[in-house]
Coordinates of C-alpha atoms and ligand atoms in Angstrom, one line a residue:
M1 CA 125.2 -33.2 157.3
S2 CA 125.7 -29.5 156.5
A3 CA 122.8 -27.2 156.3
L4 CA 121.5 -26.0 153.0
L5 CA 121.3 -22.5 154.3
K6 CA 122.9 -21.1 157.5
V7 CA 122.4 -17.5 158.5
E8 CA 124.6 -16.7 161.5
N9 CA 124.3 -13.6 163.6
L10 CA 123.5 -11.5 160.6
S11 CA 123.3 -7.7 161.0
V12 CA 122.3 -5.3 158.2
T13 CA 122.5 -1.6 158.4
V14 CA 121.3 1.5 156.5
Q15 CA 123.0 4.8 157.4
N16 CA 124.4 3.4 160.6
R17 CA 120.9 2.3 161.6
P18 CA 120.4 -1.5 162.1
I19 CA 117.5 -3.0 160.2
L20 CA 118.5 -6.6 160.9
Y21 CA 120.2 -7.5 164.1
D22 CA 121.9 -10.7 165.2
V23 CA 119.6 -12.9 162.9
S24 CA 120.3 -16.6 162.9
L25 CA 118.4 -19.3 160.9
E26 CA 119.3 -22.8 159.7
M27 CA 117.5 -24.7 157.0
E28 CA 118.1 -28.3 156.1
K29 CA 117.6 -29.6 152.6
G30 CA 114.0 -30.3 151.8
E31 CA 112.7 -28.3 154.8
T32 CA 109.9 -25.7 154.4
W33 CA 110.2 -22.6 156.6
G34 CA 107.9 -19.7 157.3
L35 CA 109.2 -16.3 158.1
V36 CA 106.4 -14.1 159.6
G37 CA 106.2 -10.6 160.9
A38 CA 104.7 -7.2 160.3
S39 CA 105.5 -5.0 157.3
G40 CA 108.9 -3.4 158.2
A41 CA 109.9 -6.2 160.5
G42 CA 112.9 -6.9 158.2
K43 CA 111.6 -10.1 156.4
S44 CA 112.3 -8.8 152.9
M45 CA 115.7 -7.5 153.9
L46 CA 116.6 -10.9 155.2
A47 CA 115.4 -12.4 151.9
R48 CA 117.4 -9.9 150.0
S49 CA 120.5 -10.6 152.1
I50 CA 120.2 -14.3 151.4
T51 CA 119.8 -13.7 147.6
G52 CA 122.5 -11.1 147.6
L53 CA 120.1 -8.5 146.3
L54 CA 120.3 -5.8 149.0
P55 CA 119.4 -2.4 147.7
R56 CA 122.2 0.2 147.2
G57 CA 123.1 1.9 150.5
I58 CA 122.1 -1.1 152.7
S59 CA 125.0 -3.3 153.8
V60 CA 125.8 -6.3 155.9
T61 CA 127.8 -5.2 158.9
G62 CA 128.1 -8.5 160.8
G63 CA 127.6 -12.3 160.7
Q64 CA 127.7 -14.6 157.8
I65 CA 125.5 -16.6 155.4
L66 CA 126.5 -20.1 154.3
Y67 CA 124.7 -21.6 151.3
N68 CA 125.7 -25.3 151.0
G69 CA 128.8 -24.4 153.0
L70 CA 129.7 -21.6 150.6
D71 CA 130.5 -18.3 152.3
W72 CA 127.8 -16.4 150.4
L73 CA 128.8 -12.9 151.4
K74 CA 132.4 -13.4 150.3
T75 CA 131.4 -15.1 147.0
K76 CA 132.0 -13.1 143.8
E77 CA 128.8 -11.6 142.3
L78 CA 129.4 -13.4 139.0
V79 CA 129.3 -16.8 140.8
R80 CA 126.3 -15.7 142.9
R81 CA 124.4 -14.7 139.8
R82 CA 124.8 -18.3 138.4
I83 CA 123.7 -19.8 141.7
R84 CA 120.7 -17.5 142.0
G85 CA 118.9 -19.2 139.1
N86 CA 119.5 -22.9 139.7
G87 CA 120.4 -22.7 143.4
I88 CA 118.3 -19.9 145.0
G89 CA 115.1 -18.8 143.4
Y90 CA 113.3 -15.7 144.5
L91 CA 109.6 -15.2 144.1
V92 CA 109.1 -11.5 144.7
Q93 CA 105.9 -9.9 145.9
N94 CA 105.2 -7.9 142.7
T95 CA 105.7 -10.6 140.1
A96 CA 104.9 -8.2 137.3
S97 CA 108.2 -6.5 137.9
G98 CA 110.0 -9.7 137.3
L99 CA 108.8 -9.9 133.7
D100 CA 110.0 -7.7 130.8
P101 CA 107.0 -6.0 129.1
V102 CA 108.7 -5.9 125.7
Y103 CA 109.2 -9.6 125.3
T104 CA 106.7 -12.5 125.0
V105 CA 106.4 -15.1 127.7
Q106 CA 108.1 -17.6 125.4
Q107 CA 111.1 -15.3 124.7
Q108 CA 111.6 -14.7 128.4
M109 CA 111.2 -18.3 129.4
V110 CA 113.5 -19.6 126.7
E111 CA 116.2 -17.1 127.3
T112 CA 116.1 -17.9 131.1
L113 CA 116.4 -21.6 130.5
L114 CA 119.3 -21.3 128.0
A115 CA 121.1 -18.7 130.2
N116 CA 121.0 -21.1 133.1
D117 CA 122.0 -24.2 131.1
C118 CA 118.6 -25.9 131.7
A119 CA 118.0 -26.6 128.0
D120 CA 120.4 -27.5 125.2
S121 CA 118.5 -25.9 122.3
Q122 CA 115.8 -23.4 121.5
E123 CA 113.4 -26.2 120.7
E124 CA 114.0 -28.0 124.0
A125 CA 113.6 -24.7 125.9
I126 CA 110.2 -24.1 124.2
E127 CA 109.1 -27.6 125.2
V128 CA 110.3 -27.2 128.8
S129 CA 108.5 -23.8 129.0
A130 CA 105.2 -25.3 127.7
D131 CA 105.5 -28.2 130.1
W132 CA 106.0 -25.8 133.1
L133 CA 103.1 -23.6 132.0
G134 CA 101.0 -26.7 132.0
K135 CA 102.2 -27.6 135.5
V136 CA 101.1 -24.2 136.9
G137 CA 97.6 -24.7 135.5
F138 CA 97.5 -23.2 132.0
I139 CA 95.6 -25.1 129.4
E140 CA 96.2 -22.9 126.4
V141 CA 100.0 -23.0 126.9
R142 CA 100.8 -22.0 123.2
R143 CA 98.7 -18.9 123.5
I144 CA 100.3 -17.9 126.8
L145 CA 103.8 -18.5 125.3
S146 CA 103.1 -16.0 122.5
S147 CA 101.5 -13.4 124.9
Y148 CA 103.1 -10.3 126.2
P149 CA 102.9 -9.8 130.0
H150 CA 100.5 -6.8 129.7
S151 CA 97.9 -8.9 127.9
L152 CA 97.7 -11.3 130.9
S153 CA 95.8 -10.8 134.1
G154 CA 97.8 -10.3 137.4
G155 CA 97.0 -13.9 138.4
M156 CA 98.2 -15.3 135.1
V157 CA 101.5 -13.3 135.3
Q158 CA 102.0 -14.7 138.8
R159 CA 101.6 -18.2 137.5
V160 CA 104.0 -17.5 134.6
Y161 CA 106.5 -16.2 137.1
L162 CA 106.1 -19.2 139.4
A163 CA 106.8 -21.5 136.4
M164 CA 109.9 -19.4 135.5
V165 CA 111.4 -19.7 139.0
F166 CA 110.7 -23.4 139.4
M167 CA 111.6 -24.5 135.8
L168 CA 115.3 -23.9 136.8
N169 CA 115.0 -26.6 139.5
P170 CA 116.2 -24.4 142.3
E171 CA 117.4 -26.0 145.5
L172 CA 116.0 -23.2 147.6
V173 CA 113.1 -20.9 146.9
I174 CA 112.3 -17.8 148.8
A175 CA 108.6 -16.7 148.3
D176 CA 108.3 -13.2 149.5
E177 CA 104.6 -12.3 150.3
F178 CA 103.8 -14.4 147.2
S179 CA 100.0 -14.5 147.9
T180 CA 99.5 -11.1 149.5
G181 CA 96.7 -9.0 148.0
L182 CA 94.9 -12.0 146.5
D183 CA 91.3 -12.8 147.7
S184 CA 91.2 -15.8 150.1
T185 CA 90.1 -18.3 147.5
T186 CA 92.8 -17.4 145.0
E187 CA 95.3 -17.2 147.8
K188 CA 94.6 -20.7 148.9
E189 CA 94.8 -21.9 145.2
M190 CA 98.2 -20.1 144.7
L191 CA 99.7 -21.4 147.9
G192 CA 98.5 -24.9 147.0
L193 CA 100.2 -24.5 143.7
L194 CA 103.4 -23.1 145.2
F195 CA 103.8 -26.0 147.6
Q196 CA 102.9 -28.5 144.8
V197 CA 105.6 -27.2 142.4
A198 CA 108.0 -26.7 145.3
E199 CA 107.9 -30.5 146.0
K200 CA 111.6 -30.9 145.2
S201 CA 112.9 -27.6 146.6
S202 CA 113.4 -26.2 150.1
L203 CA 111.0 -23.3 150.6
L204 CA 111.2 -20.2 152.8
M205 CA 107.8 -18.6 152.7
I206 CA 107.6 -15.0 153.9
T207 CA 104.3 -13.7 155.1
H208 CA 102.6 -11.3 157.5
N209 CA 99.9 -13.9 158.2
I210 CA 101.0 -16.4 160.8
L211 CA 97.9 -18.5 160.3
L212 CA 98.9 -19.3 156.7
L213 CA 101.8 -21.4 158.0
G214 CA 99.9 -24.1 159.8
G215 CA 100.0 -27.3 158.0
L216 CA 102.2 -25.9 155.2
T217 CA 105.7 -25.3 156.8
D218 CA 107.9 -27.6 159.0
K219 CA 109.4 -24.7 160.9
M220 CA 108.9 -21.0 161.3
A221 CA 110.7 -17.9 162.5
V222 CA 108.8 -14.9 163.9
M223 CA 110.5 -11.5 163.2
N224 CA 109.9 -8.2 165.0
G225 CA 111.9 -5.0 164.7
G226 CA 114.7 -6.6 162.7
V227 CA 115.3 -9.5 165.1
I228 CA 114.0 -13.1 165.2
V229 CA 112.1 -13.3 168.5
E230 CA 110.9 -17.0 168.2
S231 CA 111.8 -19.9 165.9
G232 CA 111.2 -23.6 165.8
P233 CA 108.7 -26.2 164.7
T234 CA 105.6 -24.5 163.2
E235 CA 103.0 -26.6 165.0
L236 CA 104.7 -26.1 168.4
I237 CA 104.7 -22.3 168.0
L238 CA 101.2 -22.1 166.7
K239 CA 99.9 -24.3 169.5
K240 CA 101.8 -22.5 172.2
P241 CA 103.6 -19.3 171.2
L242 CA 106.0 -18.2 174.0
H243 CA 107.0 -14.7 172.8
A244 CA 104.5 -11.9 173.4
Y245 CA 104.8 -10.8 169.7
S246 CA 104.0 -14.3 168.4
Q247 CA 101.0 -14.3 170.7
A248 CA 99.9 -10.9 169.4
L249 CA 100.2 -12.1 165.8
L250 CA 98.2 -15.2 166.5
G251 CA 95.6 -13.3 168.5
A252 CA 95.0 -10.9 165.6
G253 CA 93.5 -13.8 163.7
D254 CA 93.4 -14.2 159.9
N255 CA 91.7 -10.8 159.2
M256 CA 95.0 -9.0 159.3
D257 CA 95.9 -7.1 156.1
P258 CA 99.4 -5.7 155.6
I259 CA 98.2 -2.2 156.8
A260 CA 96.6 -3.5 160.0
V261 CA 99.7 -5.7 160.7
Q262 CA 101.9 -2.6 160.5
E263 CA 100.3 -1.7 163.9
F264 CA 102.5 -4.4 165.4
G265 CA 105.7 -3.3 163.7
V266 CA 108.0 -1.1 165.7
S267 CA 111.2 0.6 164.7
V268 CA 114.2 -1.6 164.6
V269 CA 116.3 -1.5 167.7
S270 CA 119.6 -3.1 168.7
C271 CA 119.3 -2.7 172.4
G272 CA 115.9 -3.3 174.2
C273 CA 113.3 -5.8 173.2
P274 CA 111.6 -4.4 170.0
F275 CA 108.2 -5.4 171.4
F276 CA 108.7 -3.5 174.7
S277 CA 106.2 -0.7 174.1
R278 CA 103.4 -3.2 173.4
C279 CA 104.2 -6.0 175.8
D280 CA 101.6 -6.6 178.4
S281 CA 104.0 -7.5 181.2
P282 CA 107.5 -6.2 180.4
W283 CA 110.4 -6.7 182.8
E284 CA 112.6 -3.9 184.0
E285 CA 115.5 -4.8 181.8
C286 CA 113.3 -5.1 178.7
A287 CA 113.6 -1.5 177.6
A288 CA 117.4 -1.3 177.7
Q289 CA 118.6 -4.8 177.0
L290 CA 117.9 -7.0 174.0
P291 CA 117.3 -10.5 175.4
H292 CA 119.6 -13.4 174.5
V293 CA 118.2 -16.3 172.4
R294 CA 117.4 -19.3 174.6
E295 CA 116.2 -22.8 173.9
V296 CA 112.8 -23.2 175.6
E297 CA 110.3 -26.0 175.1
G298 CA 111.7 -27.2 171.8
R299 CA 112.1 -23.8 170.2
K300 CA 114.3 -20.7 170.4
V301 CA 113.0 -17.6 172.1
R302 CA 114.4 -14.1 172.6
C303 CA 112.5 -12.9 175.7
H304 CA 113.7 -12.0 179.3
R305 CA 110.9 -14.1 180.7
Y306 CA 112.6 -17.3 179.7
Ligands
SF4_1 S1 111.6 -9.3 176.4 FE1 110.3 -8.2 177.8 S2 109.2 -6.7 176.6 FE2 110.0 -8.3 175.2 S3 108.3 -9.8 175.0 FE3 109.7 -10.5 176.7 S4 108.8 -9.7 178.5 FE4 107.9 -8.5 176.8

């Protein structure tokens, strides 16, 4: 069976500076993955590479991305745009930016459904929209439909956006720091909702908080300095992290906010281990040589110790 998503040896560069280096990740249909690391580790750049939404001036310089066997980087933008709706959904961190302030929720949901062939008529699109608003917890769905985004709270806009992504029945959804900035109760509620509506989709959840992944994702990848330093089954890594950076993230506990987490981030390098300056017991070769990826104890690790 071919993978739903296969990222192979991906390198991404801005002004000749690598910001992702030799990144590989393989997701099967129905799997949930976590991608964890500090701000600036390269998580969002990987998400944007997968969705084909890299900012201007940032380019892929090596490797490939296969989506359902399709060579994604060589696929025409017109085709990718179609696939982005029904195939790959992207829940961005700032959901407000995903909604247009001059149109009502109904206008935006209906237009999105019709443009992606997920409804045959205006009436059907309104019904599907109302149904999805109900699924994400709204009771007064007609009032929400006729509202403009600015009249809704941040949490409500986030729910609307969640509905808009999942109503297209995407095969894969990338949720980029979806719950960041919410208080812990709302965060739990929103994550519960995300995994509930994602029941039929594969999910790649990007977060800076490694502790959020336990019990939610099947597998995870830990990213530091633009490279994946450890990846494999979530429970295995949480129980016994092998890379020093995974251990540092876990040791920091659940009190880490994005700013505190930045402490762990280091500049992206393509030679030595990106965690070299903070590693407790580095080896001689660690400063100059990026370790190869090795299979160790049921996961992949990029560290000279293994
Ligand atoms: S590669 Fe070297 S510096 Fe990096 S985590 Fe392993 S031992 Fe530490």
